[in-house]
PDB file of C-alpha atoms in Angstrom:
ATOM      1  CA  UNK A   1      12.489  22.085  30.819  1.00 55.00           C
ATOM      2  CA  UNK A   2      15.776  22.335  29.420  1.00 64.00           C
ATOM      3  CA  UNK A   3      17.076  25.414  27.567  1.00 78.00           C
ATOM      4  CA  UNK A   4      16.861  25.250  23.322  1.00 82.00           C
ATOM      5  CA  UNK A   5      20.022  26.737  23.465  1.00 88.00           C
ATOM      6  CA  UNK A   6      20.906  23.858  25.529  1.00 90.00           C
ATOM      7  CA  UNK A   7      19.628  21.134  22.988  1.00 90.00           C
ATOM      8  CA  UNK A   8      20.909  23.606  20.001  1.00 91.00           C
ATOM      9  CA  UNK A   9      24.704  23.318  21.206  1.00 93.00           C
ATOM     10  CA  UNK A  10      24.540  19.857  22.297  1.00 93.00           C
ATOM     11  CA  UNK A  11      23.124  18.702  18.936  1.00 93.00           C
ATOM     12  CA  UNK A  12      26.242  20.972  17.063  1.00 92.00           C
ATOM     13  CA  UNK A  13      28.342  18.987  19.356  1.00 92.00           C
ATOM     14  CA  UNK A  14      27.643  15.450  18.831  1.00 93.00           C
ATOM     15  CA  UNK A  15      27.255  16.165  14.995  1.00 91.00           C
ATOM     16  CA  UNK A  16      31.294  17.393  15.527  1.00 89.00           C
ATOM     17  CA  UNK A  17      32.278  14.623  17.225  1.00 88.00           C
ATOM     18  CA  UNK A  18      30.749  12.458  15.157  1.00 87.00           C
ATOM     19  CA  UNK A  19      31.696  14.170  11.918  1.00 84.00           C
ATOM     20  CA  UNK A  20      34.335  16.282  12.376  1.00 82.00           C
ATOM     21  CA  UNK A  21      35.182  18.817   9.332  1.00 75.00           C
ATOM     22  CA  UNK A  22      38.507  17.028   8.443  1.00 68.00           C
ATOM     23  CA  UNK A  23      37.296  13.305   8.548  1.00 61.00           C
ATOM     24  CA  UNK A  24      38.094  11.764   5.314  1.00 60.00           C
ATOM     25  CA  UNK A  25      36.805   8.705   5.854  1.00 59.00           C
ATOM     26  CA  UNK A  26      33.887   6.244   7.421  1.00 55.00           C
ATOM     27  CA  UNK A  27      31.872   9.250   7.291  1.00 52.00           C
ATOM     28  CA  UNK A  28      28.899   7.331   6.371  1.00 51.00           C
ATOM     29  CA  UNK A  29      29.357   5.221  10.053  1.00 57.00           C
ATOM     30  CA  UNK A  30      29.490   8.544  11.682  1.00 79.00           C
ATOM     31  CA  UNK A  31      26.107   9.497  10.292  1.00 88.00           C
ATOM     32  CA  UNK A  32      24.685   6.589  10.840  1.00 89.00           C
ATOM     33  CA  UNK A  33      25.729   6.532  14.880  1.00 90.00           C
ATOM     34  CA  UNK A  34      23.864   9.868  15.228  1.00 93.00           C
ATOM     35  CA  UNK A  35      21.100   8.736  13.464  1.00 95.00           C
ATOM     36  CA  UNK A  36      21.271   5.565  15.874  1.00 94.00           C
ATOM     37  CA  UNK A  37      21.201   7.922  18.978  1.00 95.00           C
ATOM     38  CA  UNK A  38      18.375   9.757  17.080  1.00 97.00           C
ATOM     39  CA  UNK A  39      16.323   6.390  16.602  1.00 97.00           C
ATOM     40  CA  UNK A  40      16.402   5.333  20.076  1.00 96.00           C
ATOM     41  CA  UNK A  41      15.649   9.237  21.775  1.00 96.00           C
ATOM     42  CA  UNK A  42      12.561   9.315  19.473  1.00 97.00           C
ATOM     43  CA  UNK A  43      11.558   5.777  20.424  1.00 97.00           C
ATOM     44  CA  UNK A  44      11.307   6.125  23.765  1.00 95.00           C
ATOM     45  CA  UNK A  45      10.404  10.025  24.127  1.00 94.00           C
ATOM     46  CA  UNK A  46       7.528   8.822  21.809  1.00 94.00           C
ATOM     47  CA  UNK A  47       6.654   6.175  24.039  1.00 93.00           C
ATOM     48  CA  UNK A  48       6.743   8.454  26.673  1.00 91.00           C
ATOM     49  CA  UNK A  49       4.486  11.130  25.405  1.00 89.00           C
ATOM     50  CA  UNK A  50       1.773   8.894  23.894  1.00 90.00           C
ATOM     51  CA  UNK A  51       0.989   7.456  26.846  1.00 88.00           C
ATOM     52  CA  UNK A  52      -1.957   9.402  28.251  1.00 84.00           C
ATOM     53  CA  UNK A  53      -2.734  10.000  24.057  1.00 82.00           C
ATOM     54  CA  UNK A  54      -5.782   7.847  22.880  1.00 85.00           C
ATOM     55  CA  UNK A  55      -5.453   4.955  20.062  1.00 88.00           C
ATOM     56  CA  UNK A  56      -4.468   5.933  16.902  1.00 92.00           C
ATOM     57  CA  UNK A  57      -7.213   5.804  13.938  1.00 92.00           C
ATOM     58  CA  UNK A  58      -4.227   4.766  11.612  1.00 93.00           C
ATOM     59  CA  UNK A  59      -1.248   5.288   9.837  1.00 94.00           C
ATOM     60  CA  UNK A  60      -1.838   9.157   8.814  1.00 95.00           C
ATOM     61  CA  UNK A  61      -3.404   9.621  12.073  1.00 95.00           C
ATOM     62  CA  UNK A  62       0.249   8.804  13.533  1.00 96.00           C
ATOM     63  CA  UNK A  63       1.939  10.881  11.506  1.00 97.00           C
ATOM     64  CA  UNK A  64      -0.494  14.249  12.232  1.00 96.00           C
ATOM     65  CA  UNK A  65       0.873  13.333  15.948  1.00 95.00           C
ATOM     66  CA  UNK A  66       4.311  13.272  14.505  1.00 96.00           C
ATOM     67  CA  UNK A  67       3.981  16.749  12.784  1.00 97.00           C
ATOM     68  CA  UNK A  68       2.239  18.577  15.455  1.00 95.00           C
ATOM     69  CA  UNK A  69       2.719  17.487  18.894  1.00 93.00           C
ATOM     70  CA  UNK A  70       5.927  15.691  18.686  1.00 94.00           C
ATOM     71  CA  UNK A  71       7.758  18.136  16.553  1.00 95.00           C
ATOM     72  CA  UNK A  72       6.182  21.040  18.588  1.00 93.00           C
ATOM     73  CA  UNK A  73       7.688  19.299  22.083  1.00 91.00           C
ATOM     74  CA  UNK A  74      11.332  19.582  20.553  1.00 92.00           C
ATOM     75  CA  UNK A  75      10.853  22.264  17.736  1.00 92.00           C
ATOM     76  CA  UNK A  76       8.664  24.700  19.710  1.00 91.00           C
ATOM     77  CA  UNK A  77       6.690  24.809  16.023  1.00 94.00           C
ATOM     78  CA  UNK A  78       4.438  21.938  14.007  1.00 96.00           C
ATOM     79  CA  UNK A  79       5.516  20.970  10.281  1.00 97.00           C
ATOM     80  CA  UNK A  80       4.657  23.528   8.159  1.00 97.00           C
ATOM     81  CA  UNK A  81       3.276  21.092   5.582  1.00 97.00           C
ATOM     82  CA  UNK A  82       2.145  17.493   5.311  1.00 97.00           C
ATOM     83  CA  UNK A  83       2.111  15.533   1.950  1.00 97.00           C
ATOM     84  CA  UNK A  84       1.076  11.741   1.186  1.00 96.00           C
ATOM     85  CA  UNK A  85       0.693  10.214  -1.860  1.00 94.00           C
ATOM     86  CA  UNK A  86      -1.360   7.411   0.239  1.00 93.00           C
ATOM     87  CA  UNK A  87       0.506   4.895  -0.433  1.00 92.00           C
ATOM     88  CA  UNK A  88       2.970   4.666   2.101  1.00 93.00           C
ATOM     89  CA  UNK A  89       4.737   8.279   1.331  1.00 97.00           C
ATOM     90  CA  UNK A  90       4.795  11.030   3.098  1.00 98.00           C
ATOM     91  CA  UNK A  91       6.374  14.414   3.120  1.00 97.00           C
ATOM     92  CA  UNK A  92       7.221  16.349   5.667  1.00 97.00           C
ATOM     93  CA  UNK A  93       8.102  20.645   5.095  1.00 97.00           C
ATOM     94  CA  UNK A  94       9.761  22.577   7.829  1.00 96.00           C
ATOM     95  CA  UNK A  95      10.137  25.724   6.805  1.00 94.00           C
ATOM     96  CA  UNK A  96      12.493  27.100   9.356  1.00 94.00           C
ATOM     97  CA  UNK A  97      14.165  23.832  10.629  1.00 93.00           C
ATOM     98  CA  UNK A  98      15.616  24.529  13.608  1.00 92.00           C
ATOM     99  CA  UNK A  99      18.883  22.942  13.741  1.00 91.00           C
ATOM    100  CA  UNK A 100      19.847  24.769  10.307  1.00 89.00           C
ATOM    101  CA  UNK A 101      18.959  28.063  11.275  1.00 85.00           C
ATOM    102  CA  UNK A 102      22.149  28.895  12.253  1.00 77.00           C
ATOM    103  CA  UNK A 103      23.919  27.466   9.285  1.00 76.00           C
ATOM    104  CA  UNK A 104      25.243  29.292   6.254  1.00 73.00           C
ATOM    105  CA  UNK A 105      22.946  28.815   3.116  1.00 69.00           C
ATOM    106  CA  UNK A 106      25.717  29.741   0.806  1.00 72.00           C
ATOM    107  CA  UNK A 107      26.190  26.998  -2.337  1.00 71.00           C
ATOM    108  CA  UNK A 108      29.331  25.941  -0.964  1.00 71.00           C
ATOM    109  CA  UNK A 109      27.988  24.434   2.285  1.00 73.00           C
ATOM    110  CA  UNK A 110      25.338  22.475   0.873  1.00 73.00           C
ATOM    111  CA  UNK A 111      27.705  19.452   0.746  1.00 75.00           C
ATOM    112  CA  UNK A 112      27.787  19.568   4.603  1.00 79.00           C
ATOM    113  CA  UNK A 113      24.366  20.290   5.406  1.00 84.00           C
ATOM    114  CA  UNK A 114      23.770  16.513   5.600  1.00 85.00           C
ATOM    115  CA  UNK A 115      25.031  15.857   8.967  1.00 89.00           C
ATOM    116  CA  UNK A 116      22.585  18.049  10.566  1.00 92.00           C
ATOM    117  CA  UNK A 117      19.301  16.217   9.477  1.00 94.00           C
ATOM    118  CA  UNK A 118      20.801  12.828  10.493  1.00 94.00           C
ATOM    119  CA  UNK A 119      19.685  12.906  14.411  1.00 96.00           C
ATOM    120  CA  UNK A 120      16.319  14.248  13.334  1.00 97.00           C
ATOM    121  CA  UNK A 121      15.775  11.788  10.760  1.00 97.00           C
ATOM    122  CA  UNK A 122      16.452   9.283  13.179  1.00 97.00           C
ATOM    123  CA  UNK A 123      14.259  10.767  15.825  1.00 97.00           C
ATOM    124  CA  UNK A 124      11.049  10.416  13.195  1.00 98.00           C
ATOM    125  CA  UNK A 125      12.005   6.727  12.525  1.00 98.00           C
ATOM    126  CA  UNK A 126      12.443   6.444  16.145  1.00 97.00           C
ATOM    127  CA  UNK A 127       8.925   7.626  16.805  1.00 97.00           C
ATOM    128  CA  UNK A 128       7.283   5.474  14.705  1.00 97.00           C
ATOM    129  CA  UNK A 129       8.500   2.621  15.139  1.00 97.00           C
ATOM    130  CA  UNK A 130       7.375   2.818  18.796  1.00 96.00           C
ATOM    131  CA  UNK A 131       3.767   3.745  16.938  1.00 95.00           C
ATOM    132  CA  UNK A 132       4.487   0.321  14.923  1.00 94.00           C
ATOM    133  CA  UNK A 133       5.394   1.908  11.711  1.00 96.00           C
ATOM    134  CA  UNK A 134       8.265   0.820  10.241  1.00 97.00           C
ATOM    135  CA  UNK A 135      10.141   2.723   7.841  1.00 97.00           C
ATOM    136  CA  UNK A 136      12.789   4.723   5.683  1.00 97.00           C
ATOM    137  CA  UNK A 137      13.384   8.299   7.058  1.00 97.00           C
ATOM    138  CA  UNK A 138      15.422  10.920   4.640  1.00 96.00           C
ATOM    139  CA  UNK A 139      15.942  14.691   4.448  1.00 95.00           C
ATOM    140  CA  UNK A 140      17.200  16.840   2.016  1.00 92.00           C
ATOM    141  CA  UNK A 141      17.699  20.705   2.274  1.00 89.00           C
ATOM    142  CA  UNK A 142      15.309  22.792  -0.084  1.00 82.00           C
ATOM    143  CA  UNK A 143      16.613  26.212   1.293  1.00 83.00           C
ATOM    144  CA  UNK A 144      18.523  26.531   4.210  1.00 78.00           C
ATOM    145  CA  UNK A 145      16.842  26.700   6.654  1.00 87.00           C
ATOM    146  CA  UNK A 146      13.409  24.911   4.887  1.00 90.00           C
ATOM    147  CA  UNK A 147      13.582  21.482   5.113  1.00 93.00           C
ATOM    148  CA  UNK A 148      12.335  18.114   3.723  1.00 96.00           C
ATOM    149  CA  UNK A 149      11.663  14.990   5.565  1.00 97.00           C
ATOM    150  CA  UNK A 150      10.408  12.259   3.298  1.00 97.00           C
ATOM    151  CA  UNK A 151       9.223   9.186   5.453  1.00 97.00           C
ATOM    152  CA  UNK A 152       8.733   5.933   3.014  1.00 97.00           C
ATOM    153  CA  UNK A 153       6.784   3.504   5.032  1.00 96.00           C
ATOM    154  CA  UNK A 154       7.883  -0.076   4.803  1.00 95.00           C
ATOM    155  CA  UNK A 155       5.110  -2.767   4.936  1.00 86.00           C
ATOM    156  CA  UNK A 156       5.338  -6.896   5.293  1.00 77.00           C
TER     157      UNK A 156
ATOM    158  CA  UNK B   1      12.216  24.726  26.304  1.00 55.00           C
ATOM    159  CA  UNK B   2      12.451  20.856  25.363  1.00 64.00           C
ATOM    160  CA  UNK B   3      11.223  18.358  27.668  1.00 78.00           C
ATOM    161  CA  UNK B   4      13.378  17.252  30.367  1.00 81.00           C
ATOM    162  CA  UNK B   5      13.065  14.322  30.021  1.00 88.00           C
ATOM    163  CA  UNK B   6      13.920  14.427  26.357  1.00 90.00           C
ATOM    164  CA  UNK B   7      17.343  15.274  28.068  1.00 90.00           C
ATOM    165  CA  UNK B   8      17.311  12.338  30.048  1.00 91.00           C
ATOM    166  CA  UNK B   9      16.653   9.946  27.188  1.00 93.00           C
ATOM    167  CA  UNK B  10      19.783  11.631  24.398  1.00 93.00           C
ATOM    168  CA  UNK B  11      21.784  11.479  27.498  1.00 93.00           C
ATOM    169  CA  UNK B  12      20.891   7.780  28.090  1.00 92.00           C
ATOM    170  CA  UNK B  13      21.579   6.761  24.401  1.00 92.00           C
ATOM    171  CA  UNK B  14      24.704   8.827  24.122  1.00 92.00           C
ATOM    172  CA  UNK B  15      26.141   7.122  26.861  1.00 91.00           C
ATOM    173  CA  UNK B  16      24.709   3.957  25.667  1.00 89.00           C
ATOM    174  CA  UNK B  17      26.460   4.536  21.756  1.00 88.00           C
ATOM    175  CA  UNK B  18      30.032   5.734  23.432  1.00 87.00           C
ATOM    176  CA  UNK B  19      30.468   3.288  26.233  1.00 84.00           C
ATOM    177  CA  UNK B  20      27.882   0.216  24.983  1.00 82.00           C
ATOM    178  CA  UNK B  21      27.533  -2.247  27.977  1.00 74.00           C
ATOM    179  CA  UNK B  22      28.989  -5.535  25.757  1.00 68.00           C
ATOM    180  CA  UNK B  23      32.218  -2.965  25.001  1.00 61.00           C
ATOM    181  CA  UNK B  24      35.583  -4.569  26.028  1.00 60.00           C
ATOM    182  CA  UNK B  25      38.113  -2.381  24.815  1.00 59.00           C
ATOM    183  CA  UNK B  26      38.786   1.157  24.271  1.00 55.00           C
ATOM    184  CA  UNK B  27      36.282   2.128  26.877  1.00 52.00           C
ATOM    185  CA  UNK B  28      38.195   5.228  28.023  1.00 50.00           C
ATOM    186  CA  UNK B  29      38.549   7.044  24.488  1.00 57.00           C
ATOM    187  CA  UNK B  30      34.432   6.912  24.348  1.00 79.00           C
ATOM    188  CA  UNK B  31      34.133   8.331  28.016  1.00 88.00           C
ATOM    189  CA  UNK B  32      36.637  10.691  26.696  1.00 89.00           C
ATOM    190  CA  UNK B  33      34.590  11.751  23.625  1.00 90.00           C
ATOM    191  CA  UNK B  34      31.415  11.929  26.102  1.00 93.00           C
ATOM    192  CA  UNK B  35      33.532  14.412  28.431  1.00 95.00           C
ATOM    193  CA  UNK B  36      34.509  15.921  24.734  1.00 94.00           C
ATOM    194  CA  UNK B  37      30.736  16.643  24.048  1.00 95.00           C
ATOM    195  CA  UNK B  38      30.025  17.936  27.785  1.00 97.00           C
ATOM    196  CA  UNK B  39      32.973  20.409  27.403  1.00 97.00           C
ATOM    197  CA  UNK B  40      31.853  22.077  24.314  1.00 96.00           C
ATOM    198  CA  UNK B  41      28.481  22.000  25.284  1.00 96.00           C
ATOM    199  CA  UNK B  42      29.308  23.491  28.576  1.00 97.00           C
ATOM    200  CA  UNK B  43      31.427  26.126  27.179  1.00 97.00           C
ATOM    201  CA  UNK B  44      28.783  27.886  24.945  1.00 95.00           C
ATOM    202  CA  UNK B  45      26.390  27.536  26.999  1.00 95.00           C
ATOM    203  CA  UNK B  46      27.941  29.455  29.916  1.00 94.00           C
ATOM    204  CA  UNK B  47      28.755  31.997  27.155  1.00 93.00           C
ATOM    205  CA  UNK B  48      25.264  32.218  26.186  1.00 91.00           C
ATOM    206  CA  UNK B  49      24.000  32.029  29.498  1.00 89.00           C
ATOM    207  CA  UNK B  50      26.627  34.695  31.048  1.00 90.00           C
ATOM    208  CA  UNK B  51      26.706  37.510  28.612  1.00 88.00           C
ATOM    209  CA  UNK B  52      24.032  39.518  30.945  1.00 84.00           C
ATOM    210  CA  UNK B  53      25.349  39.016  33.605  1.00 82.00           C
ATOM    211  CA  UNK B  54      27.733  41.177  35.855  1.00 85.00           C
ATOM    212  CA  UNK B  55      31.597  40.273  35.919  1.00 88.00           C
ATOM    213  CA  UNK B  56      32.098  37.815  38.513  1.00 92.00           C
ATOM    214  CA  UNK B  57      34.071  38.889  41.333  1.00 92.00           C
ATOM    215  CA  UNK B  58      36.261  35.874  41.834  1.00 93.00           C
ATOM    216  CA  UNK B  59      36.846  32.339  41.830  1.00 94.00           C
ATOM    217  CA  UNK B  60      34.833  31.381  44.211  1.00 95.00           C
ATOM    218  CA  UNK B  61      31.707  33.661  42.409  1.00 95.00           C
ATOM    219  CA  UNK B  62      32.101  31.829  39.227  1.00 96.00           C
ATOM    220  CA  UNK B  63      31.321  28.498  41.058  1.00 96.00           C
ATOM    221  CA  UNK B  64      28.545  29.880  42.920  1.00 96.00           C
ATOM    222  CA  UNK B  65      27.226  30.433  39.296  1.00 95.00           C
ATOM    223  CA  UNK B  66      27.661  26.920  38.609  1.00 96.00           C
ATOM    224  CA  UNK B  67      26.368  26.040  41.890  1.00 97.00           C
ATOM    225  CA  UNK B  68      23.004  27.863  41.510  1.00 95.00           C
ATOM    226  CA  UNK B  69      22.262  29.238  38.153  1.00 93.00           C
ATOM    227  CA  UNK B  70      23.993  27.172  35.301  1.00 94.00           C
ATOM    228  CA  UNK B  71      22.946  23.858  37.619  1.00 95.00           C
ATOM    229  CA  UNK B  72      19.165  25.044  37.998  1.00 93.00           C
ATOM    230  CA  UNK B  73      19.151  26.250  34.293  1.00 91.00           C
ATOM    231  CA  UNK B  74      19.859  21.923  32.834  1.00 92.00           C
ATOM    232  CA  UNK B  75      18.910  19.961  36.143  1.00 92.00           C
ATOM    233  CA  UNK B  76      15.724  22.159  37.437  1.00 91.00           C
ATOM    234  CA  UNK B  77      17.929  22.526  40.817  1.00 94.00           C
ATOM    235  CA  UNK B  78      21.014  23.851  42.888  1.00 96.00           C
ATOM    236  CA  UNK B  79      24.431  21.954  44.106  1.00 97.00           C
ATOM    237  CA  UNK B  80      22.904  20.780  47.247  1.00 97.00           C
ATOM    238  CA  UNK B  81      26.166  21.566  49.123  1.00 96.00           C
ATOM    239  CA  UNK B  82      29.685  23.532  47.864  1.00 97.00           C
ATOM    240  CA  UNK B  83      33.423  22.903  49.938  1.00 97.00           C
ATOM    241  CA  UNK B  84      36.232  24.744  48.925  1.00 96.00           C
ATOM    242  CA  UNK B  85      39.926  24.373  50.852  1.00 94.00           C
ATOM    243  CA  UNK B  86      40.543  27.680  49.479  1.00 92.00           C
ATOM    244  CA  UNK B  87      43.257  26.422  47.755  1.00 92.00           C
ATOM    245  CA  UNK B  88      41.629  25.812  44.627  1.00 93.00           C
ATOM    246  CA  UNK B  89      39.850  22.698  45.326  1.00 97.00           C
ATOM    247  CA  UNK B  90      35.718  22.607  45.247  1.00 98.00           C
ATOM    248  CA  UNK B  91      33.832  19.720  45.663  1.00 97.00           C
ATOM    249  CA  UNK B  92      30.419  20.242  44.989  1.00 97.00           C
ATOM    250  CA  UNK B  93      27.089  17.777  46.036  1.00 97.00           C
ATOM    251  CA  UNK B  94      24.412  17.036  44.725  1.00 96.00           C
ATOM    252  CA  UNK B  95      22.284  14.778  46.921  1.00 94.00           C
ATOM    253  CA  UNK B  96      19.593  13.718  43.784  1.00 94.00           C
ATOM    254  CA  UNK B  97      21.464  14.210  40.798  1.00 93.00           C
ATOM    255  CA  UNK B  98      19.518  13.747  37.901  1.00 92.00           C
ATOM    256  CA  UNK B  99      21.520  11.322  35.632  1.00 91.00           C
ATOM    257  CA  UNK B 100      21.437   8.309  38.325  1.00 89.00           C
ATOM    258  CA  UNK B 101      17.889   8.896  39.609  1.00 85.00           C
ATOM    259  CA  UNK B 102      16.728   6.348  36.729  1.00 78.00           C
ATOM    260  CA  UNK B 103      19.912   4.012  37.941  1.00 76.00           C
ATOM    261  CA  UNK B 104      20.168   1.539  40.461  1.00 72.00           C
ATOM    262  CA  UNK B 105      21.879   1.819  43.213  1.00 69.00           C
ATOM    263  CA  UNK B 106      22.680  -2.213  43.932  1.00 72.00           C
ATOM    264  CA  UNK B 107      26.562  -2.735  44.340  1.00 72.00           C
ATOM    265  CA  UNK B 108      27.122  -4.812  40.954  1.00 71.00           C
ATOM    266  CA  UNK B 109      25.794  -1.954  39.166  1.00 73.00           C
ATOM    267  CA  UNK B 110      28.491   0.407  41.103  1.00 73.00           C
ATOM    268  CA  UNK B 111      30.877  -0.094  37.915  1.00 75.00           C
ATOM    269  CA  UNK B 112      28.697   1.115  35.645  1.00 79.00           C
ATOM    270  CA  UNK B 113      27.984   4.731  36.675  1.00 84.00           C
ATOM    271  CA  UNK B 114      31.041   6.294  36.069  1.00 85.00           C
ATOM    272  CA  UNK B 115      29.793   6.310  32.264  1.00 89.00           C
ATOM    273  CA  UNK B 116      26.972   8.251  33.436  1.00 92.00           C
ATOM    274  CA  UNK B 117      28.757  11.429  35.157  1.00 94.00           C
ATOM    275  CA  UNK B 118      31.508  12.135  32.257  1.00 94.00           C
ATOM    276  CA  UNK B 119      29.185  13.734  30.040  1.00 96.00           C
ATOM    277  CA  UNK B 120      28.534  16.698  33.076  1.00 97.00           C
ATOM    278  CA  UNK B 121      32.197  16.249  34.518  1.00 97.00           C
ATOM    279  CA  UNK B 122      32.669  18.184  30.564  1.00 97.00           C
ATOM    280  CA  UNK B 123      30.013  20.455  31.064  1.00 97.00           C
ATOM    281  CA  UNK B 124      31.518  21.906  34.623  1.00 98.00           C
ATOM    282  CA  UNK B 125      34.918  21.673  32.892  1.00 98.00           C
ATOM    283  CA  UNK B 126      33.774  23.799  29.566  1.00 97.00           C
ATOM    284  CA  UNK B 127      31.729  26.491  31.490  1.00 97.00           C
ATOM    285  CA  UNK B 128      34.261  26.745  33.543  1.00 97.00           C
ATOM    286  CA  UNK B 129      36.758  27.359  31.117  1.00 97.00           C
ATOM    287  CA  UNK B 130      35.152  30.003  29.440  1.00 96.00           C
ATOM    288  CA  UNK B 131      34.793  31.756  32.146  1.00 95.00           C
ATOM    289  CA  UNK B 132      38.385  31.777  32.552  1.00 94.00           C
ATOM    290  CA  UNK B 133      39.123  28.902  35.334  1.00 96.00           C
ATOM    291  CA  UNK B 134      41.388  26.402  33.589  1.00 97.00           C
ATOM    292  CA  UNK B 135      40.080  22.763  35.990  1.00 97.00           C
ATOM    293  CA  UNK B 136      40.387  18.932  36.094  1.00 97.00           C
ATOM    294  CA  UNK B 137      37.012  17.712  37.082  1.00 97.00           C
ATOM    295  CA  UNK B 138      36.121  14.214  38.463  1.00 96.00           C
ATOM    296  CA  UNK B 139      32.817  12.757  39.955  1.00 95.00           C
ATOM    297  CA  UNK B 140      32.356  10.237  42.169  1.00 92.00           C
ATOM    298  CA  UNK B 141      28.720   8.289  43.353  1.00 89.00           C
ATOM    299  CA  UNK B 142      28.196   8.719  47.351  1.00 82.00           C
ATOM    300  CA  UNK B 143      25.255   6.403  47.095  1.00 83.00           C
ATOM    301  CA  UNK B 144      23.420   6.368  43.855  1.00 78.00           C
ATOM    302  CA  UNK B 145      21.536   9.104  42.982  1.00 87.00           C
ATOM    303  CA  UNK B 146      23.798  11.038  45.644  1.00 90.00           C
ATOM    304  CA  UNK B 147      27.284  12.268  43.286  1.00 93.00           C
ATOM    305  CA  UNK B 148      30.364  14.689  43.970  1.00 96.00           C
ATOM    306  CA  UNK B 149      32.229  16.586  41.789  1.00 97.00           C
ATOM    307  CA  UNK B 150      35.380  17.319  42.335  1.00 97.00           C
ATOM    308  CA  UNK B 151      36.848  20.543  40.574  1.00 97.00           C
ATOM    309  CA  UNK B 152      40.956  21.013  40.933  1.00 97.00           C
ATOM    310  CA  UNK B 153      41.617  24.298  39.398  1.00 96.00           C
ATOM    311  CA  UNK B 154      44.878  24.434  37.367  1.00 95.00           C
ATOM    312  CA  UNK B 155      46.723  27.908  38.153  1.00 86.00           C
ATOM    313  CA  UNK B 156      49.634  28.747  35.969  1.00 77.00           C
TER     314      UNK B 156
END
């Protein structure tokens, strides 16, 4: 078991190397590397700790995983709230989302807040897709630190 | 505490995003930025993980610390083995190191690990440096998983 603290400053760091403060351009590549790194840690730590799990019922069934065990193995707390509209939409509501619970929730920083939801959103999309969903992960800030991950399942 | 092996897999796909195998050019900058990450990681974590702790009585203290504590506290346990020349030189062992358990150890595979030890050549270097011991630190594979750091302290 690796100290939070640990994964708290090593998450800070890779969202300043990949975005630093002052970049003033390709910002949207930067994102989307961290969300890349995101994607593949949540792939395979899902694959990981489902393996003893039994078969999932279906697609909600996943996604009750998603908000209590997985998020409780990095988060050390479950979602605070799951929403569907069952048809392929679900909400997400952290209430106290880790990695912005040591950012300012002043008006002026909202514009950067961003950059620390894109490894997380990636590590949901990451996650399911192992569980064989496929699909659209975003976040937006409600109030620093609650959070809102909206997951938009994409079906063939 | 997150799961170590959590660790194991955003290590992986860091090193995987910053020094991908098909790269061809360029290949030191993204070792560099992987050091980058390990140094500021490094640094706040020995900050964090120091500020109970008594003032160290020398050099040669502070890399007991990083021997024993700060090693147990990410890889679950100590530098197998620590040399100093006394001249501020230390090369410290570990016989299973963590990051190259999951490698192998054939001989075409011996180029590839160097990408695997910058990341915690940075974190020696950063908590070293905030603990006031400006260092160059290299690592070098024995035989995979067995690696040696190599700290040169820079005195001014």
């Amino acid at each position: 078991m690796v100290d939070d603290i640990f994964f708290d400053f090593l998450h800070i760091e890779m969202v300043n190397v990949f975005c630093p403060q002052n970049a003033n351009d390709s910002k949207e590549i930067n994102v989307s590397k961290l969300e890349e790194i995101g994607f593949m840690t949540g792939y395979r730590f899902s694959e990981k700790s489902t393996k003893d799990c039994q078969r999932f019922k279906d697609e909600l069934d996943v996604m009750k995983f998603i908000c209590k065990e997985f998020w409780s193995s990095l988060f050390k707390k479950q979602i605070d709230n799951l929403r569907t509209n069952h048809q392929g939409v679900y909400v997400l509501l952290d209430n106290k989302f880790r990695f912005l619970t040591q950012t300012s929730n002043g008006k002026q920083y909202l514009d950067l807040l961003p950059k620390y939801l894109a490894f997380t959103c990636g590590l949901i999309r990451g996650a399911l897709s192992n569980l064989g969903i496929v699909s659209i992960v975003t976040a937006e800030v409600v109030v620093s630190p609650s959070c809102r991950f909206q997951v938009q399942v994409q079906r063939t």
